[in-house]
mmCIF file of C-alpha atoms in Angstrom:
data_model
loop_
_atom_site.group_PDB
_atom_site.id
_atom_site.type_symbol
_atom_site.label_atom_id
_atom_site.label_comp_id
_atom_site.label_asym_id
_atom_site.label_seq_id
_atom_site.Cartn_x
_atom_site.Cartn_y
_atom_site.Cartn_z
ATOM 1 C CA UNK A 634 -3.800 -11.206 -7.044
ATOM 2 C CA UNK A 635 -7.236 -12.211 -8.386
ATOM 3 C CA UNK A 636 -7.492 -15.002 -5.807
ATOM 4 C CA UNK A 637 -6.531 -12.694 -3.036
ATOM 5 C CA UNK A 638 -9.014 -10.079 -4.139
ATOM 6 C CA UNK A 639 -11.748 -12.717 -4.358
ATOM 7 C CA UNK A 640 -10.927 -13.941 -0.776
ATOM 8 C CA UNK A 641 -10.987 -10.322 0.421
ATOM 9 C CA UNK A 642 -14.340 -9.683 -1.052
ATOM 10 C CA UNK A 643 -15.790 -12.755 0.638
ATOM 11 C CA UNK A 644 -14.315 -11.913 3.980
ATOM 12 C CA UNK A 645 -15.278 -8.233 3.630
ATOM 13 C CA UNK A 646 -18.861 -9.168 2.876
ATOM 14 C CA UNK A 647 -18.938 -11.477 5.961
ATOM 15 C CA UNK A 648 -17.534 -8.732 8.206
ATOM 16 C CA UNK A 649 -20.148 -6.275 6.917
ATOM 17 C CA UNK A 650 -22.908 -8.780 7.526
ATOM 18 C CA UNK A 651 -21.631 -9.369 11.108
ATOM 19 C CA UNK A 652 -21.686 -5.621 11.826
ATOM 20 C CA UNK A 653 -25.166 -5.053 10.142
ATOM 21 C CA UNK A 654 -26.795 -8.067 12.065
ATOM 22 C CA UNK A 655 -24.963 -7.323 15.281
ATOM 23 C CA UNK A 656 -23.994 -11.059 15.462
ATOM 24 C CA UNK A 657 -20.198 -10.192 16.139
ATOM 25 C CA UNK A 658 -17.570 -12.774 16.479
ATOM 26 C CA UNK A 659 -15.218 -12.858 19.399
ATOM 27 C CA UNK A 660 -12.119 -12.234 17.320
ATOM 28 C CA UNK A 661 -11.287 -10.359 14.162
ATOM 29 C CA UNK A 662 -7.793 -10.263 12.679
ATOM 30 C CA UNK A 663 -7.471 -7.466 10.081
ATOM 31 C CA UNK A 664 -4.030 -7.573 8.355
ATOM 32 C CA UNK A 665 -2.276 -6.736 5.108
ATOM 33 C CA UNK A 666 -0.320 -4.074 3.085
ATOM 34 C CA UNK A 667 -3.164 -1.787 2.394
ATOM 35 C CA UNK A 668 -3.299 0.583 5.373
ATOM 36 C CA UNK A 669 -6.479 2.287 4.271
ATOM 37 C CA UNK A 670 -8.504 -0.932 4.283
ATOM 38 C CA UNK A 671 -6.990 -2.056 7.483
ATOM 39 C CA UNK A 672 -7.851 1.120 9.328
ATOM 40 C CA UNK A 673 -11.253 1.368 7.791
ATOM 41 C CA UNK A 674 -12.191 -2.067 8.959
ATOM 42 C CA UNK A 675 -10.698 -1.422 12.406
ATOM 43 C CA UNK A 676 -12.771 1.614 12.927
ATOM 44 C CA UNK A 677 -15.889 -0.126 11.733
ATOM 45 C CA UNK A 678 -15.362 -2.928 14.206
ATOM 46 C CA UNK A 679 -14.509 -0.729 17.142
ATOM 47 C CA UNK A 680 -17.703 1.379 16.448
ATOM 48 C CA UNK A 681 -19.843 -1.748 16.147
ATOM 49 C CA UNK A 682 -18.647 -3.118 19.459
ATOM 50 C CA UNK A 683 -19.151 0.101 21.298
ATOM 51 C CA UNK A 684 -15.407 0.497 21.829
ATOM 52 C CA UNK A 685 -15.036 4.263 21.856
ATOM 53 C CA UNK A 686 -12.184 5.848 23.867
ATOM 54 C CA UNK A 687 -14.538 6.952 26.735
ATOM 55 C CA UNK A 688 -15.867 3.431 27.225
ATOM 56 C CA UNK A 689 -14.719 1.643 30.460
ATOM 57 C CA UNK A 690 -14.860 -1.648 28.648
ATOM 58 C CA UNK A 691 -12.530 -0.706 25.699
ATOM 59 C CA UNK A 692 -8.719 -1.092 25.914
ATOM 60 C CA UNK A 693 -6.154 -0.519 23.220
ATOM 61 C CA UNK A 694 -2.587 -1.928 23.036
ATOM 62 C CA UNK A 695 -0.129 -0.912 20.463
ATOM 63 C CA UNK A 696 3.337 -1.665 19.427
ATOM 64 C CA UNK A 697 5.950 -4.503 19.852
ATOM 65 C CA UNK A 698 6.095 -3.759 23.616
ATOM 66 C CA UNK A 699 2.556 -5.136 24.189
ATOM 67 C CA UNK A 700 2.456 -7.505 27.119
ATOM 68 C CA UNK A 701 0.476 -10.714 26.434
ATOM 69 C CA UNK A 702 -0.043 -11.295 30.260
ATOM 70 C CA UNK A 703 -1.674 -7.775 30.529
ATOM 71 C CA UNK A 704 -3.924 -8.369 27.632
ATOM 72 C CA UNK A 705 -5.055 -11.762 29.045
ATOM 73 C CA UNK A 706 -5.683 -10.195 32.415
ATOM 74 C CA UNK A 707 -7.802 -7.480 30.818
ATOM 75 C CA UNK A 708 -9.758 -10.111 28.834
ATOM 76 C CA UNK A 709 -10.500 -11.906 32.137
ATOM 77 C CA UNK A 710 -11.782 -8.719 33.755
ATOM 78 C CA UNK A 711 -15.651 -8.583 33.751
ATOM 79 C CA UNK A 712 -17.076 -5.697 31.722
ATOM 80 C CA UNK A 713 -18.922 -2.998 33.525
ATOM 81 C CA UNK A 714 -22.683 -2.769 32.807
ATOM 82 C CA UNK A 715 -22.118 -4.418 29.432
ATOM 83 C CA UNK A 716 -21.876 -7.899 27.856
ATOM 84 C CA UNK A 717 -18.590 -7.175 26.070
ATOM 85 C CA UNK A 718 -15.092 -6.169 26.928
ATOM 86 C CA UNK A 719 -13.438 -4.990 23.736
ATOM 87 C CA UNK A 720 -9.637 -5.313 23.332
ATOM 88 C CA UNK A 721 -7.898 -3.691 20.332
ATOM 89 C CA UNK A 722 -4.300 -4.753 19.700
ATOM 90 C CA UNK A 723 -2.436 -3.032 16.917
ATOM 91 C CA UNK A 724 1.036 -3.646 15.325
ATOM 92 C CA UNK A 725 2.097 -5.971 18.178
ATOM 93 C CA UNK A 726 4.156 -8.266 15.939
ATOM 94 C CA UNK A 727 2.466 -11.328 17.536
ATOM 95 C CA UNK A 728 1.159 -12.642 14.271
ATOM 96 C CA UNK A 729 4.581 -12.361 12.587
ATOM 97 C CA UNK A 730 6.799 -13.517 15.438
ATOM 98 C CA UNK A 731 4.359 -15.732 17.426
ATOM 99 C CA UNK A 732 2.918 -15.426 20.831
ATOM 100 C CA UNK A 733 2.355 -18.798 22.518
ATOM 101 C CA UNK A 734 0.415 -17.322 25.592
ATOM 102 C CA UNK A 735 -2.188 -15.570 23.558
ATOM 103 C CA UNK A 736 -2.344 -18.417 21.044
ATOM 104 C CA UNK A 737 -3.317 -20.625 23.983
ATOM 105 C CA UNK A 738 -5.661 -18.159 25.526
ATOM 106 C CA UNK A 739 -7.633 -17.666 22.319
ATOM 107 C CA UNK A 740 -8.569 -21.300 22.145
ATOM 108 C CA UNK A 741 -10.899 -20.797 25.103
ATOM 109 C CA UNK A 742 -11.266 -17.024 25.970
ATOM 110 C CA UNK A 743 -13.555 -15.412 28.486
ATOM 111 C CA UNK A 744 -17.105 -15.250 27.125
ATOM 112 C CA UNK A 745 -17.255 -11.464 27.312
ATOM 113 C CA UNK A 746 -13.894 -10.798 25.780
ATOM 114 C CA UNK A 747 -13.903 -9.502 22.232
ATOM 115 C CA UNK A 748 -10.670 -8.986 20.223
ATOM 116 C CA UNK A 749 -9.659 -6.886 17.398
ATOM 117 C CA UNK A 750 -6.146 -7.469 16.123
ATOM 118 C CA UNK A 751 -4.722 -5.226 13.400
ATOM 119 C CA UNK A 752 -1.372 -6.157 11.885
ATOM 120 C CA UNK A 753 0.604 -5.347 8.710
ATOM 121 C CA UNK A 754 2.256 -8.615 8.531
ATOM 122 C CA UNK A 755 1.270 -12.158 9.619
ATOM 123 C CA UNK A 756 2.695 -15.699 9.419
ATOM 124 C CA UNK A 757 -0.090 -18.070 8.835
ATOM 125 C CA UNK A 758 1.898 -20.859 10.175
ATOM 126 C CA UNK A 759 1.975 -19.449 13.671
ATOM 127 C CA UNK A 760 -0.368 -20.893 16.273
ATOM 128 C CA UNK A 761 -1.802 -17.485 17.159
ATOM 129 C CA UNK A 762 -2.934 -16.943 13.546
ATOM 130 C CA UNK A 763 -4.651 -20.310 13.544
ATOM 131 C CA UNK A 764 -6.284 -19.769 16.874
ATOM 132 C CA UNK A 765 -7.539 -16.252 15.938
ATOM 133 C CA UNK A 766 -8.890 -17.519 12.508
ATOM 134 C CA UNK A 767 -10.684 -20.461 14.188
ATOM 135 C CA UNK A 768 -12.281 -18.215 16.866
ATOM 136 C CA UNK A 769 -13.456 -15.562 14.544
ATOM 137 C CA UNK A 770 -12.655 -14.036 11.171
ATOM 138 C CA UNK A 771 -9.416 -13.177 9.487
ATOM 139 C CA UNK A 772 -9.524 -10.597 6.610
ATOM 140 C CA UNK A 773 -6.466 -9.916 4.351
ATOM 141 C CA UNK A 774 -6.404 -6.232 3.348
ATOM 142 C CA UNK A 775 -3.813 -6.402 0.644
ATOM 143 C CA UNK A 776 -3.482 -4.088 -2.350
ATOM 144 C CA UNK A 777 -6.518 -4.427 -4.583
ATOM 145 C CA UNK A 778 -6.489 -5.452 -8.233
ATOM 146 C CA UNK A 779 -6.832 -2.925 -10.992
ATOM 147 C CA UNK A 780 -10.547 -3.367 -11.584
ATOM 148 C CA UNK A 781 -11.522 -3.207 -7.885
ATOM 149 C CA UNK A 782 -9.318 -0.101 -7.461
ATOM 150 C CA UNK A 783 -10.962 1.671 -10.391
ATOM 151 C CA UNK A 784 -14.524 0.773 -9.246
ATOM 152 C CA UNK A 785 -13.611 2.089 -5.802
ATOM 153 C CA UNK A 786 -12.266 5.343 -7.125
ATOM 154 C CA UNK A 787 -15.409 5.930 -9.311
ATOM 155 C CA UNK A 788 -17.685 5.055 -6.392
ATOM 156 C CA UNK A 789 -15.900 7.615 -4.139
ATOM 157 C CA UNK A 790 -16.365 10.380 -6.749
ATOM 158 C CA UNK A 791 -20.025 9.337 -7.184
ATOM 159 C CA UNK A 792 -20.614 9.571 -3.456
ATOM 160 C CA UNK A 793 -19.516 13.242 -3.693
ATOM 161 C CA UNK A 794 -21.738 14.008 -6.642
ATOM 162 C CA UNK A 795 -18.934 13.897 -9.204
ATOM 163 C CA UNK A 796 -18.511 12.010 -12.466
ATOM 164 C CA UNK A 797 -15.187 10.798 -13.723
ATOM 165 C CA UNK A 798 -14.386 8.822 -16.893
ATOM 166 C CA UNK A 799 -12.559 5.439 -16.984
ATOM 167 C CA UNK A 800 -9.658 7.257 -18.734
ATOM 168 C CA UNK A 801 -9.436 9.819 -15.992
ATOM 169 C CA UNK A 802 -9.537 7.025 -13.292
ATOM 170 C CA UNK A 803 -6.665 5.363 -15.039
ATOM 171 C CA UNK A 804 -4.820 8.692 -15.238
ATOM 172 C CA UNK A 805 -5.331 9.352 -11.448
ATOM 173 C CA UNK A 806 -3.858 5.944 -10.577
ATOM 174 C CA UNK A 807 -0.853 6.469 -12.972
ATOM 175 C CA UNK A 808 -0.303 9.814 -11.390
ATOM 176 C CA UNK A 809 -0.513 9.039 -7.688
ATOM 177 C CA UNK A 810 0.078 5.241 -7.436
ATOM 178 C CA UNK A 811 -2.198 2.513 -5.997
ATOM 179 C CA UNK A 812 -2.002 3.340 -2.280
ATOM 180 C CA UNK A 813 -5.714 3.813 -1.341
ATOM 181 C CA UNK A 814 -4.842 6.296 1.507
ATOM 182 C CA UNK A 815 -3.013 8.578 -0.902
ATOM 183 C CA UNK A 816 -5.767 8.159 -3.474
ATOM 184 C CA UNK A 817 -8.449 9.100 -0.956
ATOM 185 C CA UNK A 818 -6.562 12.175 -0.054
ATOM 186 C CA UNK A 819 -6.135 13.229 -3.635
ATOM 187 C CA UNK A 820 -9.941 12.530 -4.267
ATOM 188 C CA UNK A 821 -10.759 14.964 -1.390
ATOM 189 C CA UNK A 822 -8.588 17.601 -2.997
ATOM 190 C CA UNK A 823 -10.170 17.089 -6.366
ATOM 191 C CA UNK A 824 -13.661 17.257 -5.103
ATOM 192 C CA UNK A 825 -12.874 20.648 -3.497
ATOM 193 C CA UNK A 826 -11.126 21.799 -6.663
ATOM 194 C CA UNK A 827 -14.092 20.855 -8.812
ATOM 195 C CA UNK A 828 -16.726 22.196 -6.304
ATOM 196 C CA UNK A 829 -18.740 24.048 -8.991
ATOM 197 C CA UNK A 830 -18.562 21.245 -11.620
ATOM 198 C CA UNK A 831 -19.863 17.668 -11.884
ATOM 199 C CA UNK A 832 -17.087 16.211 -14.019
ATOM 200 C CA UNK A 833 -13.518 15.564 -12.978
ATOM 201 C CA UNK A 834 -11.059 15.605 -15.924
ATOM 202 C CA UNK A 835 -7.420 14.761 -16.617
ATOM 203 C CA UNK A 836 -6.671 18.473 -16.534
ATOM 204 C CA UNK A 837 -8.023 18.774 -13.006
ATOM 205 C CA UNK A 838 -5.933 15.778 -11.930
ATOM 206 C CA UNK A 839 -2.872 17.422 -13.474
ATOM 207 C CA UNK A 840 -3.488 20.634 -11.753
ATOM 208 C CA UNK A 841 -4.297 19.304 -8.345
ATOM 209 C CA UNK A 842 -2.019 16.223 -8.099
ATOM 210 C CA UNK A 843 1.066 17.831 -9.733
ATOM 211 C CA UNK A 844 2.873 18.860 -6.570
ATOM 212 C CA UNK A 845 2.642 15.474 -4.842
ATOM 213 C CA UNK A 846 6.281 14.495 -4.358
ATOM 214 C CA UNK A 847 5.746 10.777 -4.934
ATOM 215 C CA UNK A 848 3.952 11.343 -8.211
ATOM 216 C CA UNK A 849 6.827 13.669 -9.345
ATOM 217 C CA UNK A 850 9.350 10.957 -8.516
ATOM 218 C CA UNK A 851 7.284 8.488 -10.586
ATOM 219 C CA UNK A 852 6.985 11.042 -13.373
ATOM 220 C CA UNK A 853 10.882 11.583 -13.292
ATOM 221 C CA UNK A 854 11.679 7.895 -13.424
ATOM 222 C CA UNK A 855 9.148 7.549 -16.199
ATOM 223 C CA UNK A 856 10.705 10.269 -18.223
ATOM 224 C CA UNK A 857 14.213 8.730 -17.793
ATOM 225 C CA UNK A 858 13.156 5.313 -19.164
ATOM 226 C CA UNK A 859 11.192 7.001 -21.949
ATOM 227 C CA UNK A 860 14.606 8.892 -22.788
ATOM 228 C CA UNK A 861 13.004 12.396 -22.334
ATOM 229 C CA UNK A 862 16.065 14.046 -20.866
ATOM 230 C CA UNK A 863 14.775 17.578 -20.500
ATOM 231 C CA UNK A 864 11.566 16.500 -18.560
ATOM 232 C CA UNK A 865 13.586 14.129 -16.390
ATOM 233 C CA UNK A 866 16.184 16.891 -15.516
ATOM 234 C CA UNK A 867 13.475 19.441 -14.759
ATOM 235 C CA UNK A 868 11.628 17.040 -12.578
ATOM 236 C CA UNK A 869 14.825 16.191 -10.781
ATOM 237 C CA UNK A 870 15.521 19.756 -9.912
ATOM 238 C CA UNK A 871 11.905 20.185 -8.891
ATOM 239 C CA UNK A 872 12.422 17.319 -6.487
ATOM 240 C CA UNK A 873 15.545 18.900 -5.015
ATOM 241 C CA UNK A 874 13.719 22.114 -4.480
ATOM 242 C CA UNK A 875 11.199 20.106 -2.522
ATOM 243 C CA UNK A 876 14.106 18.834 -0.320
ATOM 244 C CA UNK A 877 14.050 15.330 -1.616
ATOM 245 C CA UNK A 878 17.293 13.557 -0.907
ATOM 246 C CA UNK A 879 19.391 12.816 -4.041
ATOM 247 C CA UNK A 880 20.321 9.416 -2.521
ATOM 248 C CA UNK A 881 16.716 8.410 -2.410
ATOM 249 C CA UNK A 882 16.276 9.550 -6.027
ATOM 250 C CA UNK A 883 19.313 7.520 -7.244
ATOM 251 C CA UNK A 884 17.973 4.469 -5.465
ATOM 252 C CA UNK A 885 14.571 4.846 -7.242
ATOM 253 C CA UNK A 886 16.318 5.274 -10.649
ATOM 254 C CA UNK A 887 18.343 2.128 -9.913
ATOM 255 C CA UNK A 888 15.168 0.216 -8.873
ATOM 256 C CA UNK A 889 13.429 1.235 -12.157
ATOM 257 C CA UNK A 890 16.208 -0.154 -14.406
ATOM 258 C CA UNK A 891 16.482 -3.244 -12.269
ATOM 259 C CA UNK A 892 12.754 -3.869 -12.622
ATOM 260 C CA UNK A 893 13.008 -3.425 -16.419
ATOM 261 C CA UNK A 894 15.889 -5.901 -16.628
ATOM 262 C CA UNK A 895 14.057 -8.563 -14.618
ATOM 263 C CA UNK A 896 10.761 -8.006 -16.490
ATOM 264 C CA UNK A 897 12.435 -8.052 -19.895
ATOM 265 C CA UNK A 898 14.046 -11.438 -19.137
ATOM 266 C CA UNK A 899 10.684 -12.904 -17.781
ATOM 267 C CA UNK A 900 8.611 -11.484 -20.713
ATOM 268 C CA UNK A 901 11.027 -12.902 -23.253
ATOM 269 C CA UNK A 902 10.636 -16.218 -21.512
ATOM 270 C CA UNK A 903 6.861 -15.884 -21.986
ATOM 271 C CA UNK A 904 5.831 -15.524 -18.399
ATOM 272 C CA UNK A 905 2.375 -14.075 -17.937
ATOM 273 C CA UNK A 906 1.733 -10.721 -16.297
ATOM 274 C CA UNK A 907 0.494 -12.306 -13.100
ATOM 275 C CA UNK A 908 3.651 -14.233 -12.675
ATOM 276 C CA UNK A 909 5.822 -11.278 -13.367
ATOM 277 C CA UNK A 910 3.884 -9.031 -11.054
ATOM 278 C CA UNK A 911 4.236 -11.493 -8.260
ATOM 279 C CA UNK A 912 7.957 -12.104 -8.891
ATOM 280 C CA UNK A 913 8.901 -8.354 -8.850
ATOM 281 C CA UNK A 914 6.302 -7.034 -6.455
ATOM 282 C CA UNK A 915 4.308 -4.855 -8.849
ATOM 283 C CA UNK A 916 0.535 -4.753 -9.458
ATOM 284 C CA UNK A 917 -0.351 -6.757 -12.536
ATOM 285 C CA UNK A 918 -1.768 -3.705 -14.480
ATOM 286 C CA UNK A 919 1.644 -1.840 -14.151
ATOM 287 C CA UNK A 920 3.603 -4.769 -15.802
ATOM 288 C CA UNK A 921 2.464 -3.822 -19.376
ATOM 289 C CA UNK A 922 4.098 -0.456 -18.947
ATOM 290 C CA UNK A 923 7.405 -1.877 -17.933
ATOM 291 C CA UNK A 924 7.268 -4.523 -20.666
ATOM 292 C CA UNK A 925 6.792 -1.727 -23.194
ATOM 293 C CA UNK A 926 9.672 0.327 -21.731
ATOM 294 C CA UNK A 927 12.074 -2.674 -21.592
ATOM 295 C CA UNK A 928 11.539 -3.312 -25.371
ATOM 296 C CA UNK A 929 13.155 0.009 -26.027
ATOM 297 C CA UNK A 930 16.367 -1.121 -24.359
ATOM 298 C CA UNK A 931 18.828 -3.988 -25.024
ATOM 299 C CA UNK A 932 20.104 -6.148 -22.276
ATOM 300 C CA UNK A 933 23.528 -4.345 -22.617
ATOM 301 C CA UNK A 934 21.803 -0.872 -22.219
ATOM 302 C CA UNK A 935 19.965 -1.966 -19.138
ATOM 303 C CA UNK A 936 23.079 -3.422 -17.526
ATOM 304 C CA UNK A 937 25.050 -0.414 -18.460
ATOM 305 C CA UNK A 938 22.417 1.746 -16.830
ATOM 306 C CA UNK A 939 22.652 -0.247 -13.625
ATOM 307 C CA UNK A 940 26.487 -0.148 -13.618
ATOM 308 C CA UNK A 941 26.326 3.656 -14.100
ATOM 309 C CA UNK A 942 23.982 3.957 -11.053
ATOM 310 C CA UNK A 943 26.244 1.814 -8.975
ATOM 311 C CA UNK A 944 29.491 3.480 -9.974
ATOM 312 C CA UNK A 945 28.149 6.944 -9.314
ATOM 313 C CA UNK A 946 26.865 5.832 -5.892
ATOM 314 C CA UNK A 947 30.269 4.450 -5.158
ATOM 315 C CA UNK A 948 31.953 7.690 -6.314
ATOM 316 C CA UNK A 949 29.759 9.757 -3.880
ATOM 317 C CA UNK A 950 30.447 7.435 -0.889
ATOM 318 C CA UNK A 951 34.186 7.556 -1.499
ATOM 319 C CA UNK A 952 34.110 11.348 -1.722
ATOM 320 C CA UNK A 953 34.954 11.613 -5.523
ATOM 321 C CA UNK A 954 31.596 13.143 -6.518
ATOM 322 C CA UNK A 955 28.709 15.292 -5.212
ATOM 323 C CA UNK A 956 25.416 13.498 -4.926
ATOM 324 C CA UNK A 957 23.379 16.166 -6.732
ATOM 325 C CA UNK A 958 25.824 16.092 -9.654
ATOM 326 C CA UNK A 959 26.079 12.269 -9.594
ATOM 327 C CA UNK A 960 22.254 11.901 -10.115
ATOM 328 C CA UNK A 961 22.311 14.402 -13.034
ATOM 329 C CA UNK A 962 25.194 12.351 -14.624
ATOM 330 C CA UNK A 963 23.027 9.225 -14.260
ATOM 331 C CA UNK A 964 19.981 10.802 -15.803
ATOM 332 C CA UNK A 965 22.030 12.079 -18.736
ATOM 333 C CA UNK A 966 23.791 8.758 -19.286
ATOM 334 C CA UNK A 967 20.422 6.835 -19.166
ATOM 335 C CA UNK A 968 18.556 9.057 -21.527
ATOM 336 C CA UNK A 969 20.858 8.588 -24.429
ATOM 337 C CA UNK A 970 22.717 10.962 -26.642
#
């Protein structure tokens, strides 16, 4: 994660310098899991290139039905009263599945054609990725590491004239997760809530973010592995009142115990947090929490919990049990006597 973050910072700095200087490259590929960063960089590039929706020299293509021939034809069309024809291609799948036509074209595009590609997933082995990276700049917008995320949150609050302690920042991340789009939305709500105060506190976060469904799901699964049965049951029925499907809740409980089992095995085999995080798909700063939880369970207890989840899911699918009741049975079974 640290290496990825370092690469992102270098590429982000280069992109910002290109925009500030006006010395824009012919091709930018913005990709990665973090939607907030992808869209932020997309919008900055579109604006810098003068590619607003009203411009005759701006064309946007989106989705897996994008036609490479049409994109190339547009790139070959001379811009009207401008030195740039800006082409935005989003979520095409070209960089995951390949696109030989565009890969060849990007090796020697029309001088006036400027491309912005925005994709969630890429395969760096594909020719189109190599061609785009060689022609311009590729920037990987994956999830940020803990320190970067915390600095970003603090800076967002500062820009709104608010102070927030390091502890409150950590509490906010724990509460709403690491998705930057979700965090940005919660920050906007907190700024409005604290309009007459300079300091944002844990109590404010508790009050403002308490009704967010995802945070309640996290809180419920946390309560289960902490063996706090009453809190887990209360949160479960809150989620049902919010129309959250019991099947989804059961799947998340299963995932939580599966993660603990995997992490317990790796931790006891002396794997470091970075290795564990990469193996199970968690951010490194969350691994410590799972390690601590897993220490409270034996291997048998974790496997029994997973077996309980599986057997109740099977009972529902065969018509022997109602989903709502099945999840309650799982919660009671997983929180001890």
